PDB file of C-alpha atoms in Angstrom:
ATOM      1  CA  MET A   1      81.266  49.377 -30.896  1.00 46.00           C
ATOM      2  CA  THR A   2      83.326  46.214 -30.638  1.00 47.00           C
ATOM      3  CA  ASP A   3      85.832  45.113 -33.249  1.00 51.00           C
ATOM      4  CA  THR A   4      86.531  41.539 -32.162  1.00 47.00           C
ATOM      5  CA  GLY A   5      86.373  39.559 -35.396  1.00 48.00           C
ATOM      6  CA  PRO A   6      84.902  36.085 -35.827  1.00 47.00           C
ATOM      7  CA  ALA A   7      83.215  33.938 -33.195  1.00 46.00           C
ATOM      8  CA  GLN A   8      85.444  32.545 -30.454  1.00 49.00           C
ATOM      9  CA  GLU A   9      85.432  29.003 -31.916  1.00 50.00           C
ATOM     10  CA  GLU A  10      87.022  30.284 -35.115  1.00 60.00           C
ATOM     11  CA  THR A  11      90.629  31.473 -35.177  1.00 61.00           C
ATOM     12  CA  PRO A  12      91.413  33.768 -38.113  1.00 70.00           C
ATOM     13  CA  ASP A  13      94.408  32.828 -40.252  1.00 74.00           C
ATOM     14  CA  GLY A  14      97.549  34.540 -39.023  1.00 80.00           C
ATOM     15  CA  LEU A  15      96.098  35.654 -35.665  1.00 86.00           C
ATOM     16  CA  LEU A  16      98.890  35.979 -33.087  1.00 89.00           C
ATOM     17  CA  GLY A  17      96.689  37.103 -30.187  1.00 90.00           C
ATOM     18  CA  TRP A  18      94.150  39.657 -28.969  1.00 93.00           C
ATOM     19  CA  CYS A  19      94.847  43.155 -27.677  1.00 93.00           C
ATOM     20  CA  LEU A  20      92.964  46.039 -26.108  1.00 92.00           C
ATOM     21  CA  VAL A  21      93.136  49.104 -28.361  1.00 94.00           C
ATOM     22  CA  ALA A  22      91.935  52.709 -28.199  1.00 93.00           C
ATOM     23  CA  ASN A  23      92.220  55.890 -30.229  1.00 92.00           C
ATOM     24  CA  VAL A  24      93.916  59.089 -29.114  1.00 90.00           C
ATOM     25  CA  ALA A  25      91.136  61.545 -28.258  1.00 85.00           C
ATOM     26  CA  ARG A  26      90.296  64.399 -30.612  1.00 83.00           C
ATOM     27  CA  GLU A  27      90.703  66.860 -27.746  1.00 76.00           C
ATOM     28  CA  THR A  28      93.174  66.497 -24.882  1.00 76.00           C
ATOM     29  CA  ALA A  29      93.386  68.784 -21.851  1.00 72.00           C
ATOM     30  CA  HIS A  30      96.700  70.277 -20.730  1.00 69.00           C
ATOM     31  CA  GLY A  31      98.007  73.145 -18.659  1.00 70.00           C
ATOM     32  CA  GLU A  32      96.883  74.536 -15.331  1.00 66.00           C
ATOM     33  CA  SER A  33      93.465  73.142 -14.382  1.00 60.00           C
ATOM     34  CA  GLY A  34      93.361  71.392 -17.779  1.00 63.00           C
ATOM     35  CA  LEU A  35      91.823  74.322 -19.625  1.00 64.00           C
ATOM     36  CA  ASP A  36      94.376  74.256 -22.478  1.00 68.00           C
ATOM     37  CA  ILE A  37      92.623  72.038 -25.043  1.00 73.00           C
ATOM     38  CA  GLN A  38      94.826  70.529 -27.791  1.00 75.00           C
ATOM     39  CA  HIS A  39      94.336  68.059 -30.657  1.00 79.00           C
ATOM     40  CA  GLY A  40      96.022  64.731 -29.867  1.00 80.00           C
ATOM     41  CA  THR A  41      99.128  64.483 -27.702  1.00 83.00           C
ATOM     42  CA  LYS A  42     102.771  65.473 -28.059  1.00 84.00           C
ATOM     43  CA  HIS A  43     103.662  62.043 -29.483  1.00 88.00           C
ATOM     44  CA  PHE A  44     100.435  60.899 -31.198  1.00 89.00           C
ATOM     45  CA  ARG A  45      98.011  62.620 -33.565  1.00 88.00           C
ATOM     46  CA  ALA A  46      94.307  62.701 -32.706  1.00 88.00           C
ATOM     47  CA  GLY A  47      92.677  59.432 -33.788  1.00 89.00           C
ATOM     48  CA  THR A  48      95.919  57.403 -33.747  1.00 91.00           C
ATOM     49  CA  LEU A  49      95.288  53.729 -32.968  1.00 93.00           C
ATOM     50  CA  LEU A  50      97.133  52.681 -29.799  1.00 93.00           C
ATOM     51  CA  TRP A  51      97.651  49.070 -28.723  1.00 93.00           C
ATOM     52  CA  LEU A  52      97.457  48.685 -24.936  1.00 92.00           C
ATOM     53  CA  PRO A  53      99.316  45.639 -23.581  1.00 90.00           C
ATOM     54  CA  PRO A  54      98.316  44.271 -20.159  1.00 86.00           C
ATOM     55  CA  VAL A  55     100.016  46.292 -17.440  1.00 79.00           C
ATOM     56  CA  ARG A  56     103.114  44.484 -16.076  1.00 70.00           C
ATOM     57  CA  TRP A  57     104.169  47.372 -13.842  1.00 69.00           C
ATOM     58  CA  ASP A  58     102.465  50.486 -12.513  1.00 66.00           C
ATOM     59  CA  PRO A  59     103.262  53.465 -14.750  1.00 67.00           C
ATOM     60  CA  GLY A  60     101.448  55.817 -12.340  1.00 67.00           C
ATOM     61  CA  HIS A  61      97.862  56.701 -11.594  1.00 68.00           C
ATOM     62  CA  GLY A  62      95.787  57.173 -14.719  1.00 74.00           C
ATOM     63  CA  ARG A  63      98.604  56.185 -17.073  1.00 83.00           C
ATOM     64  CA  TRP A  64      98.947  53.260 -19.446  1.00 86.00           C
ATOM     65  CA  PRO A  65     101.789  51.781 -21.524  1.00 89.00           C
ATOM     66  CA  ALA A  66     100.859  52.006 -25.207  1.00 92.00           C
ATOM     67  CA  VAL A  67     102.262  51.029 -28.590  1.00 93.00           C
ATOM     68  CA  GLY A  68     101.478  53.126 -31.640  1.00 93.00           C
ATOM     69  CA  ARG A  69     102.874  54.937 -34.652  1.00 91.00           C
ATOM     70  CA  HIS A  70     104.588  58.178 -33.593  1.00 90.00           C
ATOM     71  CA  ARG A  71     103.479  61.577 -34.864  1.00 84.00           C
ATOM     72  CA  GLY A  72     106.946  62.195 -36.363  1.00 80.00           C
ATOM     73  CA  ASN A  73     107.559  58.733 -37.914  1.00 78.00           C
ATOM     74  CA  GLY A  74     104.424  56.848 -38.935  1.00 72.00           C
ATOM     75  CA  ARG A  75     106.287  53.739 -40.152  1.00 81.00           C
ATOM     76  CA  GLN A  76     107.621  52.344 -36.878  1.00 86.00           C
ATOM     77  CA  TYR A  77     105.904  51.398 -33.648  1.00 90.00           C
ATOM     78  CA  VAL A  78     107.003  53.207 -30.495  1.00 90.00           C
ATOM     79  CA  ASN A  79     106.331  52.440 -26.823  1.00 90.00           C
ATOM     80  CA  MET A  80     105.080  55.364 -24.738  1.00 91.00           C
ATOM     81  CA  ILE A  81     103.221  55.946 -21.496  1.00 90.00           C
ATOM     82  CA  VAL A  82      99.927  57.760 -22.148  1.00 90.00           C
ATOM     83  CA  ARG A  83      97.280  59.249 -19.895  1.00 86.00           C
ATOM     84  CA  ALA A  84      94.097  57.180 -19.810  1.00 82.00           C
ATOM     85  CA  GLU A  85      92.056  60.380 -20.101  1.00 80.00           C
ATOM     86  CA  ASP A  86      93.627  61.010 -23.541  1.00 84.00           C
ATOM     87  CA  LEU A  87      92.105  57.790 -24.937  1.00 87.00           C
ATOM     88  CA  GLU A  88      88.651  57.018 -26.340  1.00 86.00           C
ATOM     89  CA  ASN A  89      86.799  54.325 -28.284  1.00 89.00           C
ATOM     90  CA  PHE A  90      88.212  51.273 -26.460  1.00 91.00           C
ATOM     91  CA  ARG A  91      87.762  47.912 -28.235  1.00 92.00           C
ATOM     92  CA  VAL A  92      89.445  44.565 -28.921  1.00 94.00           C
ATOM     93  CA  LYS A  93      91.480  43.814 -32.069  1.00 93.00           C
ATOM     94  CA  GLY A  94      93.487  40.873 -33.287  1.00 92.00           C
ATOM     95  CA  VAL A  95      97.278  41.103 -33.551  1.00 91.00           C
ATOM     96  CA  TYR A  96      98.668  39.885 -36.890  1.00 92.00           C
ATOM     97  CA  SER A  97     102.045  41.661 -37.226  1.00 89.00           C
ATOM     98  CA  GLU A  98     105.392  40.378 -35.916  1.00 89.00           C
ATOM     99  CA  ALA A  99     106.612  43.985 -35.634  1.00 89.00           C
ATOM    100  CA  LEU A 100     103.634  44.764 -33.408  1.00 90.00           C
ATOM    101  CA  VAL A 101     104.304  41.626 -31.320  1.00 89.00           C
ATOM    102  CA  ARG A 102     107.923  42.775 -30.859  1.00 87.00           C
ATOM    103  CA  SER A 103     106.756  46.202 -29.628  1.00 88.00           C
ATOM    104  CA  LEU A 104     104.035  44.796 -27.360  1.00 89.00           C
ATOM    105  CA  ASN A 105     106.507  42.358 -25.788  1.00 86.00           C
ATOM    106  CA  GLY A 106     109.091  45.087 -25.145  1.00 82.00           C
ATOM    107  CA  TYR A 107     112.087  43.838 -23.143  1.00 78.00           C
ATOM    108  CA  LEU A 108     110.431  40.393 -22.757  1.00 79.00           C
ATOM    109  CA  HIS A 109     110.529  39.734 -26.515  1.00 80.00           C
ATOM    110  CA  ASP A 110     112.137  36.416 -27.417  1.00 82.00           C
ATOM    111  CA  PRO A 111     113.817  36.527 -30.868  1.00 83.00           C
ATOM    112  CA  ALA A 112     113.584  32.710 -30.986  1.00 85.00           C
ATOM    113  CA  ALA A 113     109.754  33.032 -30.886  1.00 83.00           C
ATOM    114  CA  PRO A 114     109.036  36.230 -32.860  1.00 80.00           C
ATOM    115  CA  ARG A 115     105.314  35.483 -33.259  1.00 83.00           C
ATOM    116  CA  MET A 116     104.546  34.812 -29.585  1.00 85.00           C
ATOM    117  CA  LEU A 117     103.024  37.448 -27.279  1.00 84.00           C
ATOM    118  CA  GLN A 118     104.757  37.155 -23.898  1.00 83.00           C
ATOM    119  CA  ASN A 119     101.956  38.687 -21.803  1.00 81.00           C
ATOM    120  CA  PRO A 120      98.788  38.247 -23.893  1.00 87.00           C
ATOM    121  CA  TRP A 121      95.253  39.448 -23.239  1.00 89.00           C
ATOM    122  CA  THR A 122      92.455  36.930 -23.315  1.00 89.00           C
ATOM    123  CA  ARG A 123      89.697  38.118 -25.584  1.00 91.00           C
ATOM    124  CA  GLU A 124      87.194  38.179 -22.700  1.00 92.00           C
ATOM    125  CA  ARG A 125      89.471  40.147 -20.351  1.00 90.00           C
ATOM    126  CA  ALA A 126      90.304  42.706 -23.045  1.00 89.00           C
ATOM    127  CA  GLN A 127      86.583  43.128 -23.815  1.00 90.00           C
ATOM    128  CA  SER A 128      85.849  43.661 -20.123  1.00 87.00           C
ATOM    129  CA  TRP A 129      88.476  46.431 -19.955  1.00 85.00           C
ATOM    130  CA  ALA A 130      87.126  47.967 -23.190  1.00 87.00           C
ATOM    131  CA  ASP A 131      83.606  48.038 -21.756  1.00 84.00           C
ATOM    132  CA  GLY A 132      84.929  49.717 -18.596  1.00 78.00           C
ATOM    133  CA  GLY A 133      86.841  52.299 -20.630  1.00 77.00           C
ATOM    134  CA  ASN A 134      83.729  53.221 -22.619  1.00 75.00           C
ATOM    135  CA  ARG A 135      81.454  54.000 -19.633  1.00 68.00           C
ATOM    136  CA  HIS A 136      79.289  57.037 -20.189  1.00 58.00           C
ATOM    137  CA  ARG A 137      80.319  58.920 -17.065  1.00 59.00           C
ATOM    138  CA  GLU A 138      82.599  61.903 -17.294  1.00 67.00           C
ATOM    139  CA  PRO A 139      85.904  62.201 -15.413  1.00 69.00           C
ATOM    140  CA  LEU A 140      85.978  64.907 -12.748  1.00 73.00           C
ATOM    141  CA  PHE A 141      88.870  67.372 -12.642  1.00 75.00           C
ATOM    142  CA  ILE A 142      89.292  69.821  -9.773  1.00 79.00           C
ATOM    143  CA  GLU A 143      91.045  73.168 -10.135  1.00 78.00           C
ATOM    144  CA  GLY A 144      94.724  72.922  -9.236  1.00 75.00           C
ATOM    145  CA  HIS A 145      94.928  69.140  -9.785  1.00 73.00           C
ATOM    146  CA  PRO A 146      96.219  68.007 -13.219  1.00 68.00           C
ATOM    147  CA  TYR A 147      94.615  64.536 -13.072  1.00 67.00           C
ATOM    148  CA  ALA A 148      91.047  63.299 -12.869  1.00 67.00           C
ATOM    149  CA  HIS A 149      89.752  62.512  -9.389  1.00 68.00           C
ATOM    150  CA  PRO A 150      90.423  58.759  -8.991  1.00 61.00           C
ATOM    151  CA  ARG A 151      87.126  57.793  -7.347  1.00 62.00           C
ATOM    152  CA  ILE A 152      84.554  60.324  -8.542  1.00 71.00           C
ATOM    153  CA  SER A 153      82.927  60.779 -11.917  1.00 73.00           C
ATOM    154  CA  VAL A 154      79.856  62.796 -12.868  1.00 76.00           C
ATOM    155  CA  PRO A 155      76.894  62.045 -15.136  1.00 73.00           C
ATOM    156  CA  ASN A 156      76.652  63.403 -18.648  1.00 69.00           C
ATOM    157  CA  PRO A 157      75.707  66.306 -18.660  1.00 77.00           C
ATOM    158  CA  PRO A 158      77.455  67.279 -15.405  1.00 81.00           C
ATOM    159  CA  PRO A 159      75.705  69.273 -12.673  1.00 85.00           C
ATOM    160  CA  ALA A 160      76.535  72.983 -12.230  1.00 87.00           C
ATOM    161  CA  GLU A 161      77.599  72.362  -8.622  1.00 88.00           C
ATOM    162  CA  ILE A 162      78.775  69.299  -6.707  1.00 85.00           C
ATOM    163  CA  GLU A 163      79.972  68.682  -3.183  1.00 84.00           C
ATOM    164  CA  VAL A 164      83.242  66.804  -2.629  1.00 81.00           C
ATOM    165  CA  ALA A 165      84.559  66.219   0.903  1.00 79.00           C
ATOM    166  CA  GLY A 166      82.300  68.946   2.304  1.00 83.00           C
ATOM    167  CA  GLU A 167      83.459  71.498  -0.277  1.00 84.00           C
ATOM    168  CA  THR A 168      81.161  72.958  -2.958  1.00 89.00           C
ATOM    169  CA  LEU A 169      82.703  72.955  -6.433  1.00 88.00           C
ATOM    170  CA  HIS A 170      81.371  74.885  -9.440  1.00 89.00           C
ATOM    171  CA  LEU A 171      81.433  73.736 -13.077  1.00 88.00           C
ATOM    172  CA  ALA A 172      84.093  75.809 -14.886  1.00 86.00           C
ATOM    173  CA  HIS A 173      84.443  73.952 -18.206  1.00 81.00           C
ATOM    174  CA  TYR A 174      82.801  70.974 -19.834  1.00 81.00           C
ATOM    175  CA  GLY A 175      84.179  69.414 -23.013  1.00 75.00           C
ATOM    176  CA  THR A 176      84.776  66.074 -24.675  1.00 68.00           C
ATOM    177  CA  ARG A 177      87.424  65.117 -22.106  1.00 68.00           C
ATOM    178  CA  GLY A 178      85.388  65.620 -18.952  1.00 75.00           C
ATOM    179  CA  ALA A 179      84.072  68.149 -16.479  1.00 82.00           C
ATOM    180  CA  ARG A 180      86.385  70.667 -14.829  1.00 83.00           C
ATOM    181  CA  TYR A 181      85.303  72.135 -11.523  1.00 87.00           C
ATOM    182  CA  SER A 182      86.563  75.194  -9.661  1.00 87.00           C
ATOM    183  CA  ARG A 183      86.366  76.236  -6.023  1.00 86.00           C
ATOM    184  CA  THR A 184      85.503  79.758  -7.184  1.00 86.00           C
ATOM    185  CA  PRO A 185      81.851  80.366  -8.087  1.00 86.00           C
ATOM    186  CA  PRO A 186      81.156  81.776 -11.538  1.00 83.00           C
ATOM    187  CA  PRO A 187      80.849  85.572 -11.792  1.00 81.00           C
ATOM    188  CA  ALA A 188      77.351  86.920 -11.239  1.00 80.00           C
ATOM    189  CA  GLU A 189      75.565  87.984 -14.385  1.00 80.00           C
ATOM    190  CA  ARG A 190      74.878  91.658 -14.584  1.00 80.00           C
ATOM    191  CA  THR A 191      71.415  92.728 -15.530  1.00 80.00           C
ATOM    192  CA  PRO A 192      71.076  95.996 -17.392  1.00 81.00           C
ATOM    193  CA  GLU A 193      69.458  98.874 -15.506  1.00 80.00           C
ATOM    194  CA  PRO A 194      66.149 100.036 -17.079  1.00 74.00           C
TER     195      PRO A 194
END
């Protein structure tokens, strides 16, 4: 689903630029091995619309600077760093608000040009990132590591066992935020004695 507005030749009245956006996932994984499933994040409710400016600096692997309305104060925009795995439904939206421009610009904001995005997305580049964020492969988490494996993903539905670097991993949990694998095989099922 893409929310990009009119054709590229037309510029909607009041459009200040384009931005990549996503929603906070309904379920987010926390805790050891990511088996503590919560609704939303500490700072944003599930479903909150987050505006994702182009990355100017590296906030860390699997993290993204984001602008959204905080869980505790829904009237003002706040800048936070969020985990990419806590986001879903990537798409492109137009920016129309000066307050949003101010938050997206951050420390680069120029009060003399309050309606100008300092590091804007092009519509095409934002759409390319949205398409990449909406791939239908599941992130792979390995027991003892809090973040998704950076280079491996699994199909949907994930296999019961996979081999990574010569090590056999067993599916421990599968939910809306990806597949979690353990080095320990699942317990054997007991069959009742006749």
